[in-house]
Amino acid sequence: MLASPKAEGHRRARRWWPWALLAPGLVWLIGLYLLPLLALVPLSLSEPVSRFGLDTVFRWRLANYGEVLGAYGPVLLRSFGFALVSTGLGLLLAYPLAYGIRFRGGRWQPLLIGLVVLPSLTSYLVRAIGWTSLLGDNGPVLGLITALGLTDLGNGLGLLRDGRLLNTPTAVVLGLTSNQLPFLVLPLVVAMQRIDRRLLEAAADLHAGGLRRFRLVVWPLSRPGLASALLLSLIPAAGDVVNPLFLGGPNERMVGNTIENLLLVQLQAPRAAALALVLMALISLAVVLQLRTGGLDDLALP
Amino acid sequence: MVALQNLSRRYGDHVALENLNLTVGAGEFFSLLGPSGCGKTTTLRLIAGFDRPDRGRVLLQGRDLTGAPPHQRPVNLVFQNYALFPHLSVWDNVAFGPRSLRLPEAEIRRRVGEVLEVVRLADLARRRPHQLSGGQQQRVALARALVNAPAALLLDEPLAALDPDLRRTMRAELQRIQRQVGITFVLVTHDREEALSLSDRLAVLHEGRLEQVGTPRQLYDSPRSAVVATFLGAANLFREGAGSGVRLLRPERLRLRSSAPAEGEQGMRARVRELVFQGATVEVRLRTDRNQALVAIDTAADVPNNLRVGSELWCCWNPADSHLLEEPA
């Protein structure tokens, strides 16, 4: 059948409509995100004109990458290590929390979700500074540890350093964990919302106790939420600047601090760009792997 | 077998169940029948353990289960919407209970295989629930509960989600399966046809109270109250002139004739208001000269051909076919 001109017009309109709706977002992303990011590529292949300024000259200097990986490989590893440990710790807290909010929250559910999100509404700089007084030498946490006589144990396990909490990996991981918690809880709550309460009743009816109900029903059915929670937590944690700065010492610096240091202190813009791109690449790799295994449909984003 | 003693449950001001006493025998097909909100689902949830009574006890095989959590009760529930695990295959859905009970692997395989044969789903064991039709999902739900060899199988409106044809097929299936496995079935339904055709005995609940318990025949022919009489089928209720009693006459006991009542019969003149042809039967709605509405149901062959809306005739019945309700109006 021949399409009437009118129908043809409709079809054409239908084709450009989605693009028109996407345009503002695309312009934003391309202009303010993609172009600056691409500008880093030539910068990362340049070298500084002098040791005292940020001016650079493009030289195809691939060696920047090798040097950066050689010098800062351990920092990259540490960053991802901290991110993984804090995410793992966060998950241990987030799963029971999300479960409680979803299945026991009742009419308090919106309030409970609000309480989880509330800390994120304050600047995370303020939160990190707050942590310094909590974890400080005269702070309540260390006071409790001392009172319980756990100082030697903490030292032995490497959680404390010379009886102190500040400037230890422990402090940085704790700070990161509290930052990431809402990003872990929300996707899990969203995923658990899709779990029919009757499935839990059915599991109980079929003689499964509490742990078994969690392991066989809640865990597998909340996995899409887990996947997006992992991404939402790992990515910002790996690139964090503030927590290592305030809660860690020189040995707890993460890749974000190193990039900042390269750019603003050492005036090595090309190396800073190279390191930033390496971080970008590693994170993109993680996202691509996730999307390939999980697929976009499974991402239960809040 | 299953014994409910003085069971009461309130939700705020709403009385869901008031002092329910009920005993279900071993191997019995027992139904709880009533309109929505009558307390039948509450009763089932109290037996399954998803809810606790405010007062009263739930006994199973003489054991007090009132405080036991659901997973420790030897009963299994077939949920109204089946509540199949979407991430598990048919086989794993059915094996869920036996695995939770930590039966030996060989025993699990034997039981699951057997019960899938019983519900005729052996070929579909590898499918996921969403790949099955409604009737097949229903049978998985049944198998998943039966495989645990429960002391009593609880069914919450199991056929309500099916279309009418399938419902009739599954009703027959349910009866066959119950006879085959011999397990006590407690069925909750608001469908009187379902309750009448399936049950050995049934209980009619109304506003949280037990109205009457008995065999389908007893309840249909000799209901205690007007509530039971009307809930189990179409009913003509006559106020007795002398006492304050109410007499029930089922519509199929009425005979429509042009001649006056014969010896030993009772009768009333009535005018036809509506004729509803239903295939095998015809439903005739009438109004008597004393302005009482009557309904008669007759086989299509027995209704006079010249019957029209507006026709006047005699409604006759044998007094022995009527039943005096116990409960005054």
XYZ file of C-alpha atoms in Angstrom:
631
model
C 0.000 0.000 0.000
C 1.213 3.497 -0.832
C 1.716 5.751 2.147
C -0.252 8.963 1.897
C 1.812 12.164 2.023
C 0.206 12.938 5.330
C 1.250 9.623 6.860
C 4.733 10.118 5.430
C 4.904 13.493 7.157
C 3.836 11.904 10.404
C 6.520 9.311 10.102
C 9.182 11.958 9.473
C 7.947 13.924 12.470
C 8.091 10.809 14.571
C 11.689 10.283 13.519
C 13.030 13.644 14.595
C 10.947 14.049 17.767
C 13.110 11.907 20.043
C 16.208 13.752 18.865
C 14.594 17.080 19.592
C 13.860 15.910 23.115
C 17.393 14.617 23.536
C 19.037 17.745 22.109
C 19.346 19.917 25.244
C 20.901 17.085 27.194
C 23.184 16.136 24.339
C 24.395 19.716 23.886
C 25.087 19.880 27.608
C 26.973 16.600 27.680
C 28.994 17.314 24.543
C 29.847 20.923 25.381
C 30.615 20.625 29.061
C 31.740 17.046 29.419
C 32.874 15.325 26.259
C 34.815 18.256 24.705
C 36.803 19.094 27.888
C 37.486 15.388 28.295
C 38.734 15.134 24.705
C 40.872 18.241 25.298
C 42.699 16.197 27.935
C 43.953 13.804 25.255
C 46.291 16.266 23.486
C 47.237 17.722 26.880
C 48.263 14.294 28.128
C 50.627 13.991 25.153
C 52.275 17.382 25.733
C 55.127 18.538 27.897
C 55.469 21.629 30.089
C 57.273 24.629 28.575
C 58.903 25.470 31.876
C 58.947 24.158 35.444
C 57.257 27.296 36.722
C 54.092 27.582 34.651
C 51.129 25.576 33.364
C 51.882 26.343 29.691
C 52.449 23.214 27.643
C 53.447 22.291 24.144
C 52.075 19.294 22.200
C 54.837 16.740 21.410
C 53.127 13.305 21.017
C 54.794 12.454 24.322
C 53.330 8.959 24.952
C 55.991 8.427 27.593
C 53.788 10.461 29.967
C 51.568 7.430 30.337
C 54.398 5.050 31.095
C 55.856 7.406 33.641
C 52.533 8.019 35.306
C 51.713 4.295 35.512
C 55.178 3.552 36.844
C 55.130 6.253 39.456
C 51.502 6.099 40.524
C 50.491 2.488 39.883
C 50.493 1.761 43.623
C 48.295 4.808 44.234
C 45.820 3.584 41.605
C 45.785 0.143 43.197
C 45.272 1.672 46.631
C 42.411 3.817 45.327
C 40.549 0.851 43.902
C 41.399 -1.150 47.020
C 39.904 1.502 49.299
C 36.898 1.802 46.996
C 36.314 -1.959 47.082
C 36.735 -2.306 50.831
C 34.480 0.663 51.596
C 31.857 -0.588 49.137
C 31.979 -4.060 50.655
C 31.631 -2.637 54.139
C 28.844 -0.367 52.903
C 26.984 -3.333 51.446
C 27.082 -5.128 54.791
C 25.317 -2.097 56.245
C 23.106 -1.357 53.248
C 21.514 -4.783 52.756
C 19.882 -5.071 56.190
C 18.983 -1.389 56.036
C 17.328 -1.682 52.623
C 15.584 -4.889 53.682
C 14.268 -3.229 56.825
C 13.065 -0.160 54.941
C 11.331 -2.226 52.258
C 9.761 -5.012 54.267
C 9.450 -3.585 57.785
C 9.251 0.145 57.055
C 5.496 0.237 56.563
C 4.220 3.786 56.501
C 7.573 5.078 57.805
C 9.248 4.056 54.558
C 9.480 7.566 53.010
C 10.823 8.966 56.270
C 13.434 6.218 56.571
C 14.588 6.782 52.994
C 14.777 10.488 53.785
C 16.990 9.765 56.792
C 19.332 7.688 54.639
C 19.651 10.492 52.106
C 19.798 13.310 54.656
C 23.588 13.249 55.237
C 24.185 13.650 51.490
C 22.417 16.985 51.658
C 25.277 18.455 53.675
C 28.553 19.171 51.916
C 30.771 16.140 52.029
C 33.636 18.419 52.951
C 31.744 19.226 56.139
C 31.144 15.547 56.739
C 34.822 14.694 56.338
C 35.730 17.425 58.824
C 33.064 16.023 61.139
C 34.724 12.627 60.909
C 38.086 14.140 61.918
C 36.654 15.171 65.272
C 34.861 11.811 65.711
C 38.004 9.825 64.922
C 40.485 12.305 66.412
C 42.900 11.462 69.231
C 40.500 12.849 71.824
C 37.391 11.780 69.927
C 34.640 9.444 71.170
C 35.516 6.506 68.910
C 39.080 6.228 70.097
C 37.864 6.870 73.648
C 35.538 3.854 73.383
C 38.300 1.672 71.940
C 40.638 2.651 74.768
C 37.959 2.122 77.406
C 37.269 -1.374 76.046
C 41.003 -2.100 76.052
C 41.022 -2.880 72.349
C 43.923 -0.571 71.439
C 46.526 -3.333 71.204
C 44.171 -5.523 69.198
C 43.480 -2.612 66.822
C 47.186 -1.993 66.407
C 47.818 -5.672 65.823
C 45.119 -5.926 63.156
C 46.511 -2.814 61.458
C 43.272 -0.926 62.011
C 45.008 1.582 64.296
C 48.447 3.025 63.834
C 50.311 3.696 67.111
C 46.960 3.832 68.884
C 45.593 6.468 66.530
C 42.732 6.335 64.070
C 43.277 9.537 62.133
C 45.708 9.252 59.211
C 45.075 5.526 58.873
C 43.502 3.542 56.023
C 40.739 2.651 58.504
C 39.700 6.287 58.799
C 39.674 6.822 55.031
C 37.637 3.662 54.437
C 35.150 4.656 57.150
C 34.761 8.102 55.593
C 34.266 6.612 52.126
C 31.770 4.075 53.476
C 29.585 6.731 55.038
C 29.717 8.746 51.818
C 28.644 5.808 49.660
C 25.959 4.403 51.941
C 22.967 6.248 50.382
C 24.111 5.232 46.898
C 24.131 1.622 48.042
C 20.866 1.706 49.973
C 18.665 3.479 47.422
C 19.187 1.120 44.449
C 18.732 -1.840 46.782
C 15.468 -0.442 48.142
C 14.268 0.188 44.588
C 15.165 -3.359 43.570
C 13.498 -4.809 46.648
C 10.338 -2.808 45.959
C 9.893 -5.101 42.971
C 9.998 -8.194 45.169
C 6.452 -9.259 45.928
C 6.027 -9.618 49.678
C 4.067 -12.811 49.039
C 7.226 -14.442 47.689
C 8.694 -14.138 51.172
C 5.499 -15.554 52.655
C 5.651 -18.391 50.148
C 9.256 -19.110 51.112
C 8.309 -19.126 54.802
C 5.366 -21.376 54.012
C 7.782 -23.727 52.235
C 9.722 -24.141 55.470
C 12.547 -21.657 54.800
C 13.832 -19.809 57.867
C 14.885 -16.169 57.800
C 18.417 -16.660 56.445
C 17.266 -19.061 53.791
C 14.505 -16.676 52.699
C 17.112 -13.963 52.298
C 19.609 -16.154 50.469
C 17.148 -17.812 48.081
C 14.637 -15.032 47.451
C 15.790 -11.544 48.451
C 19.402 -11.898 47.357
C 18.815 -13.233 43.811
C 15.883 -10.908 43.163
C 17.733 -7.803 44.378
C 20.825 -8.481 42.277
C 19.953 -5.872 39.610
C 19.912 -3.286 42.393
C 23.207 -4.631 43.679
C 24.795 -4.104 40.265
C 23.823 -0.456 40.064
C 24.692 0.062 43.719
C 28.184 -1.251 43.054
C 28.691 1.148 40.144
C 27.241 4.122 42.012
C 29.505 3.440 44.952
C 32.760 2.235 43.363
C 33.107 5.038 40.817
C 32.938 8.033 43.162
C 34.846 6.175 45.877
C 37.771 5.412 43.572
C 38.033 9.045 42.518
C 37.506 10.556 45.974
C 39.707 13.493 47.008
C 38.291 14.758 50.274
C 38.354 11.716 52.565
C 42.020 10.808 52.057
C 42.916 14.483 52.412
C 41.225 14.951 55.779
C 41.209 11.467 57.269
C 44.337 9.935 55.778
C 48.035 10.709 55.990
C 50.589 10.794 53.151
C 50.372 7.013 52.878
C 46.624 7.071 52.280
C 46.649 9.469 49.317
C 44.361 8.327 46.522
C 44.526 8.929 42.806
C 42.351 12.055 43.026
C 44.811 13.654 45.428
C 47.689 12.717 43.159
C 46.066 14.304 40.111
C 45.396 17.442 42.111
C 48.968 17.463 43.387
C 50.422 16.948 39.903
C 48.400 19.813 38.492
C 48.451 22.414 41.247
C 51.667 21.711 43.153
C 54.028 20.111 40.677
C 52.596 22.069 37.706
C 52.711 18.873 35.620
C 49.481 19.356 33.667
C 50.293 16.706 31.006
C 50.942 14.008 33.603
C 47.856 15.028 35.542
C 45.858 14.685 32.309
C 47.418 11.298 31.563
C 46.612 9.986 35.050
C 43.066 11.340 34.845
C 42.574 9.552 31.514
C 43.965 6.303 32.915
C 41.473 6.527 35.790
C 38.678 7.311 33.325
C 39.630 4.309 31.202
C 39.687 1.924 34.154
C 36.299 3.123 35.377
C 34.797 2.940 31.871
C 36.104 -0.601 31.610
C 34.306 -1.495 34.835
C 31.070 0.067 33.577
C 31.289 -1.694 30.205
C 31.907 -5.032 31.914
C 28.910 -4.428 34.151
C 26.625 -3.457 31.268
C 27.735 -6.447 29.217
C 26.979 -8.906 31.987
C 23.967 -7.184 33.502
C 22.474 -5.121 30.713
C 20.886 -1.711 31.052
C 17.450 -3.132 31.882
C 18.792 -4.629 35.055
C 20.091 -1.322 36.379
C 17.622 -0.444 39.081
C 18.579 3.203 39.290
C 16.720 5.171 41.923
C -6.887 -32.925 62.327
C -7.151 -29.168 61.974
C -8.981 -27.710 64.945
C -9.706 -24.032 65.466
C -10.798 -23.098 68.973
C -12.403 -19.769 69.901
C -10.383 -18.018 67.230
C -10.754 -14.212 67.208
C -8.899 -11.569 65.255
C -9.478 -7.818 65.058
C -7.771 -5.194 62.941
C -8.293 -1.948 64.804
C -12.065 -1.589 65.065
C -12.755 -4.115 62.351
C -13.697 -7.570 63.574
C -12.215 -9.986 61.065
C -13.038 -13.127 62.997
C -15.209 -13.652 66.074
C -14.950 -16.757 68.202
C -14.564 -19.308 65.426
C -14.758 -22.997 66.307
C -14.144 -25.482 63.565
C -12.781 -28.984 63.123
C -11.612 -30.429 59.828
C -11.200 -34.177 59.611
C -8.207 -36.042 58.187
C -8.348 -36.468 54.417
C -11.370 -34.214 54.171
C -11.941 -31.693 51.380
C -13.200 -28.786 53.436
C -14.237 -25.356 52.139
C -14.595 -21.992 53.785
C -17.229 -20.119 51.831
C -18.336 -16.533 52.151
C -18.373 -13.118 50.530
C -15.184 -11.042 50.548
C -14.431 -9.656 53.985
C -16.197 -12.507 55.779
C -13.000 -13.664 57.495
C -12.230 -16.734 55.402
C -8.816 -15.543 54.210
C -7.977 -14.398 57.752
C -8.777 -17.922 58.941
C -6.478 -19.430 56.342
C -3.632 -17.028 57.223
C -4.080 -17.904 60.889
C -3.722 -21.600 60.069
C -0.684 -20.942 57.863
C 0.880 -18.762 60.560
C 1.158 -15.455 58.668
C -1.054 -13.856 61.262
C -1.615 -14.444 64.980
C -5.067 -14.621 66.592
C -5.964 -12.190 69.361
C -7.632 -15.068 71.147
C -8.058 -18.781 70.572
C -5.883 -21.631 69.408
C -4.900 -23.389 66.198
C -4.356 -27.119 66.649
C -2.957 -29.488 64.095
C -2.975 -33.218 64.724
C -3.540 -32.313 68.365
C -0.442 -30.082 68.503
C -0.911 -26.423 69.479
C 0.566 -24.344 66.655
C -0.816 -20.965 67.666
C 2.622 -19.473 68.345
C 4.669 -21.353 65.742
C 6.210 -19.394 62.840
C 4.977 -20.322 59.335
C 8.094 -22.242 58.341
C 7.702 -24.628 61.261
C 4.083 -25.544 60.559
C 3.348 -28.794 58.731
C 0.851 -27.057 56.432
C 1.370 -25.539 52.992
C -0.519 -22.791 51.231
C -1.419 -22.388 47.570
C -1.464 -18.628 47.115
C -4.196 -16.865 45.209
C -1.700 -15.370 42.736
C 0.483 -18.485 43.053
C 3.530 -16.482 44.313
C 5.874 -18.655 42.250
C 9.554 -17.736 42.473
C 10.199 -15.977 39.151
C 13.936 -16.680 39.159
C 13.585 -20.416 39.649
C 12.585 -23.145 37.212
C 9.469 -25.219 37.767
C 11.646 -27.985 39.196
C 13.435 -25.645 41.606
C 10.167 -24.038 42.647
C 8.774 -27.443 43.545
C 12.025 -28.564 45.187
C 12.125 -25.435 47.373
C 10.198 -26.950 50.274
C 11.927 -30.358 50.384
C 15.316 -28.632 50.197
C 14.351 -26.351 53.094
C 13.354 -29.466 55.018
C 16.857 -30.820 54.252
C 15.599 -34.078 52.809
C 18.243 -36.271 51.171
C 18.904 -35.332 47.536
C 17.612 -38.679 46.196
C 14.390 -38.298 48.172
C 13.946 -34.756 46.856
C 14.370 -35.931 43.281
C 11.905 -38.764 43.775
C 9.263 -36.563 45.403
C 9.539 -33.691 42.927
C 9.408 -36.099 39.985
C 6.374 -37.830 41.450
C 4.395 -34.714 42.234
C 5.129 -33.238 38.792
C 3.616 -36.420 37.357
C 0.561 -35.970 39.561
C -0.042 -32.444 38.272
C 1.039 -33.466 34.735
C 3.873 -30.995 34.388
C 6.848 -33.340 34.088
C 7.657 -32.056 30.582
C 7.861 -28.441 31.697
C 10.201 -28.893 34.656
C 12.894 -26.693 33.127
C 10.628 -23.763 32.287
C 10.465 -20.548 34.257
C 7.058 -19.497 35.655
C 6.643 -16.642 33.143
C 6.878 -19.168 30.309
C 3.783 -20.994 31.566
C 0.069 -20.406 31.077
C -2.154 -19.481 34.013
C -3.414 -23.033 34.421
C 0.116 -24.430 34.350
C 1.306 -21.891 36.924
C -1.606 -22.930 39.092
C -0.509 -26.534 38.907
C 3.078 -25.609 39.780
C 1.766 -23.806 42.862
C -0.196 -26.907 43.767
C 2.792 -29.201 43.214
C 5.079 -26.905 45.200
C 2.783 -27.232 48.207
C 1.885 -30.925 47.814
C 5.483 -32.080 47.512
C 6.022 -31.383 51.219
C 3.322 -33.935 52.103
C 1.663 -31.413 54.432
C -0.729 -32.438 57.177
C -3.162 -30.023 55.531
C -3.062 -28.192 52.216
C -4.506 -24.679 52.330
C -5.845 -23.149 49.118
C -6.618 -19.429 48.928
C -9.077 -18.826 46.059
C -6.857 -20.993 43.861
C -9.081 -20.830 40.784
C -10.136 -17.183 40.969
C -7.468 -15.947 38.552
C -8.388 -18.429 35.807
C -10.870 -17.907 32.988
C -14.211 -19.764 33.368
C -13.480 -22.742 31.078
C -10.103 -23.360 32.631
C -11.630 -22.954 36.073
C -13.995 -25.834 35.394
C -11.135 -28.034 34.160
C -8.955 -27.165 37.127
C -11.818 -27.833 39.515
C -11.971 -31.402 38.243
C -8.162 -31.582 38.436
C -8.230 -30.418 42.043
C -10.741 -33.087 42.963
C -8.749 -35.798 41.189
C -5.517 -34.726 42.875
C -7.068 -34.577 46.324
C -8.447 -38.106 45.939
C -5.102 -39.314 44.594
C -2.938 -37.893 47.388
C -5.507 -38.151 50.195
C -4.261 -35.014 51.949
C -6.645 -32.783 53.929
C -7.592 -29.797 51.755
C -8.873 -26.540 53.216
C -10.185 -24.381 50.392
C -11.141 -20.728 50.706
C -13.539 -19.488 48.049
C -16.359 -17.079 47.394
C -17.582 -19.230 44.500
C -20.504 -21.327 45.756
C -20.466 -23.659 42.766
C -16.834 -24.411 43.501
C -17.526 -25.039 47.179
C -20.628 -27.150 46.534
C -19.056 -29.323 43.870
C -15.667 -29.921 45.529
C -16.252 -30.133 49.259
C -16.932 -33.052 51.508
C -18.053 -30.463 54.021
C -18.106 -26.696 54.003
C -18.460 -23.801 56.392
C -20.256 -20.580 55.541
C -18.716 -17.499 57.149
C -20.468 -14.161 57.394
C -19.038 -10.987 58.922
C -16.401 -12.889 60.843
C -18.808 -15.425 62.289
C -19.444 -19.039 61.447
C -22.974 -19.348 60.069
C -23.177 -23.076 59.474
C -21.083 -26.175 58.822
C -22.217 -29.253 56.961
C -22.194 -31.251 53.763
C -23.083 -29.344 50.590
C -26.487 -31.085 50.509
C -27.287 -30.227 54.128
C -26.374 -26.593 53.656
C -28.221 -26.267 50.374
C -31.382 -28.064 51.407
C -31.542 -27.236 55.118
C -29.803 -23.933 55.748
C -30.051 -22.567 59.239
C -30.371 -18.908 58.233
C -31.420 -16.715 55.349
C -27.768 -15.726 54.854
C -26.757 -19.315 54.219
C -29.862 -19.976 52.132
C -29.232 -17.064 49.781
C -25.476 -17.486 49.670
C -25.694 -21.080 48.485
C -28.172 -20.435 45.692
C -31.265 -18.657 44.487
C -33.936 -18.802 47.196
C -37.620 -18.010 47.682
C -38.198 -17.027 51.290
C -41.715 -16.944 52.682
C -42.642 -15.408 55.966
C -44.814 -17.921 57.824
C -48.152 -16.424 58.646
C -48.576 -17.938 62.124
C -45.148 -17.991 63.782
C -42.323 -15.630 63.037
C -40.506 -18.302 61.009
C -39.188 -18.082 57.458
C -39.679 -20.914 55.000
C -37.258 -21.627 52.155
C -38.311 -22.949 48.794
C -35.591 -23.532 46.223
C -36.584 -22.283 42.727
C -36.208 -25.739 41.164
C -38.918 -27.065 43.541
C -41.541 -24.713 42.129
C -43.801 -26.083 39.381
C -45.434 -23.669 36.964
C -48.887 -24.780 35.763
C -52.116 -23.376 34.472
C -54.102 -25.703 36.729
C -54.746 -25.186 40.438
C -52.660 -27.032 43.079
C -53.484 -30.717 43.378
C -54.230 -32.631 46.554
C -51.439 -32.149 49.114
C -49.851 -29.282 47.180
C -49.643 -25.637 47.975
C -49.907 -22.913 45.360
C -50.086 -19.242 44.521
C -51.272 -17.275 41.525
C -48.436 -15.310 39.950
C -47.674 -13.250 36.865
C -44.491 -13.751 34.802
C -42.254 -10.685 34.876
C -39.131 -11.993 33.225
C -38.009 -15.096 31.316
C -34.321 -15.939 31.106
C -33.408 -18.806 28.804
C -30.181 -20.424 30.037
C -29.844 -23.381 27.683
C -30.547 -26.425 29.819
C -32.772 -24.451 32.170
C -35.120 -21.483 32.099
C -35.234 -19.002 34.932
C -38.684 -17.472 35.426
C -39.146 -14.424 37.624
C -42.676 -13.895 38.848
C -44.747 -11.764 41.179
C -47.661 -13.159 43.150
C -51.006 -11.455 43.647
C -49.818 -10.732 47.203
C -46.926 -8.831 45.588
C -44.184 -11.270 46.542
C -41.284 -11.825 44.131
C -40.674 -15.469 43.215
C -38.093 -17.179 41.090
C -38.536 -20.581 39.487
C -35.909 -22.598 37.666
C -37.044 -25.431 35.454
C -35.512 -27.542 32.754
C -36.201 -25.909 29.414
C -38.341 -28.874 28.300
C -40.729 -28.592 31.264
C -41.641 -24.935 30.818
C -44.883 -24.544 28.826
C -44.193 -23.229 25.340
C -46.850 -20.553 25.532
C -45.268 -18.953 28.569
C -44.822 -15.213 27.946
C -43.997 -12.206 30.051
C -47.340 -11.181 31.541
C -48.791 -14.720 31.544
C -50.729 -15.608 34.683
C -50.391 -19.069 36.116
C -50.152 -21.221 39.237
C -46.910 -21.755 41.157
C -47.279 -25.046 42.995
C -45.049 -26.930 45.388
C -45.001 -29.868 47.698
C -44.769 -28.634 51.310
C -42.272 -31.423 52.023
C -39.857 -29.742 49.586
C -39.819 -26.539 51.602
C -37.635 -25.983 54.652
C -38.305 -23.927 57.754
C -35.264 -21.835 58.714
C -34.095 -22.163 62.293
C -33.249 -18.536 62.592
C -36.239 -16.174 62.821
C -36.253 -13.345 60.297
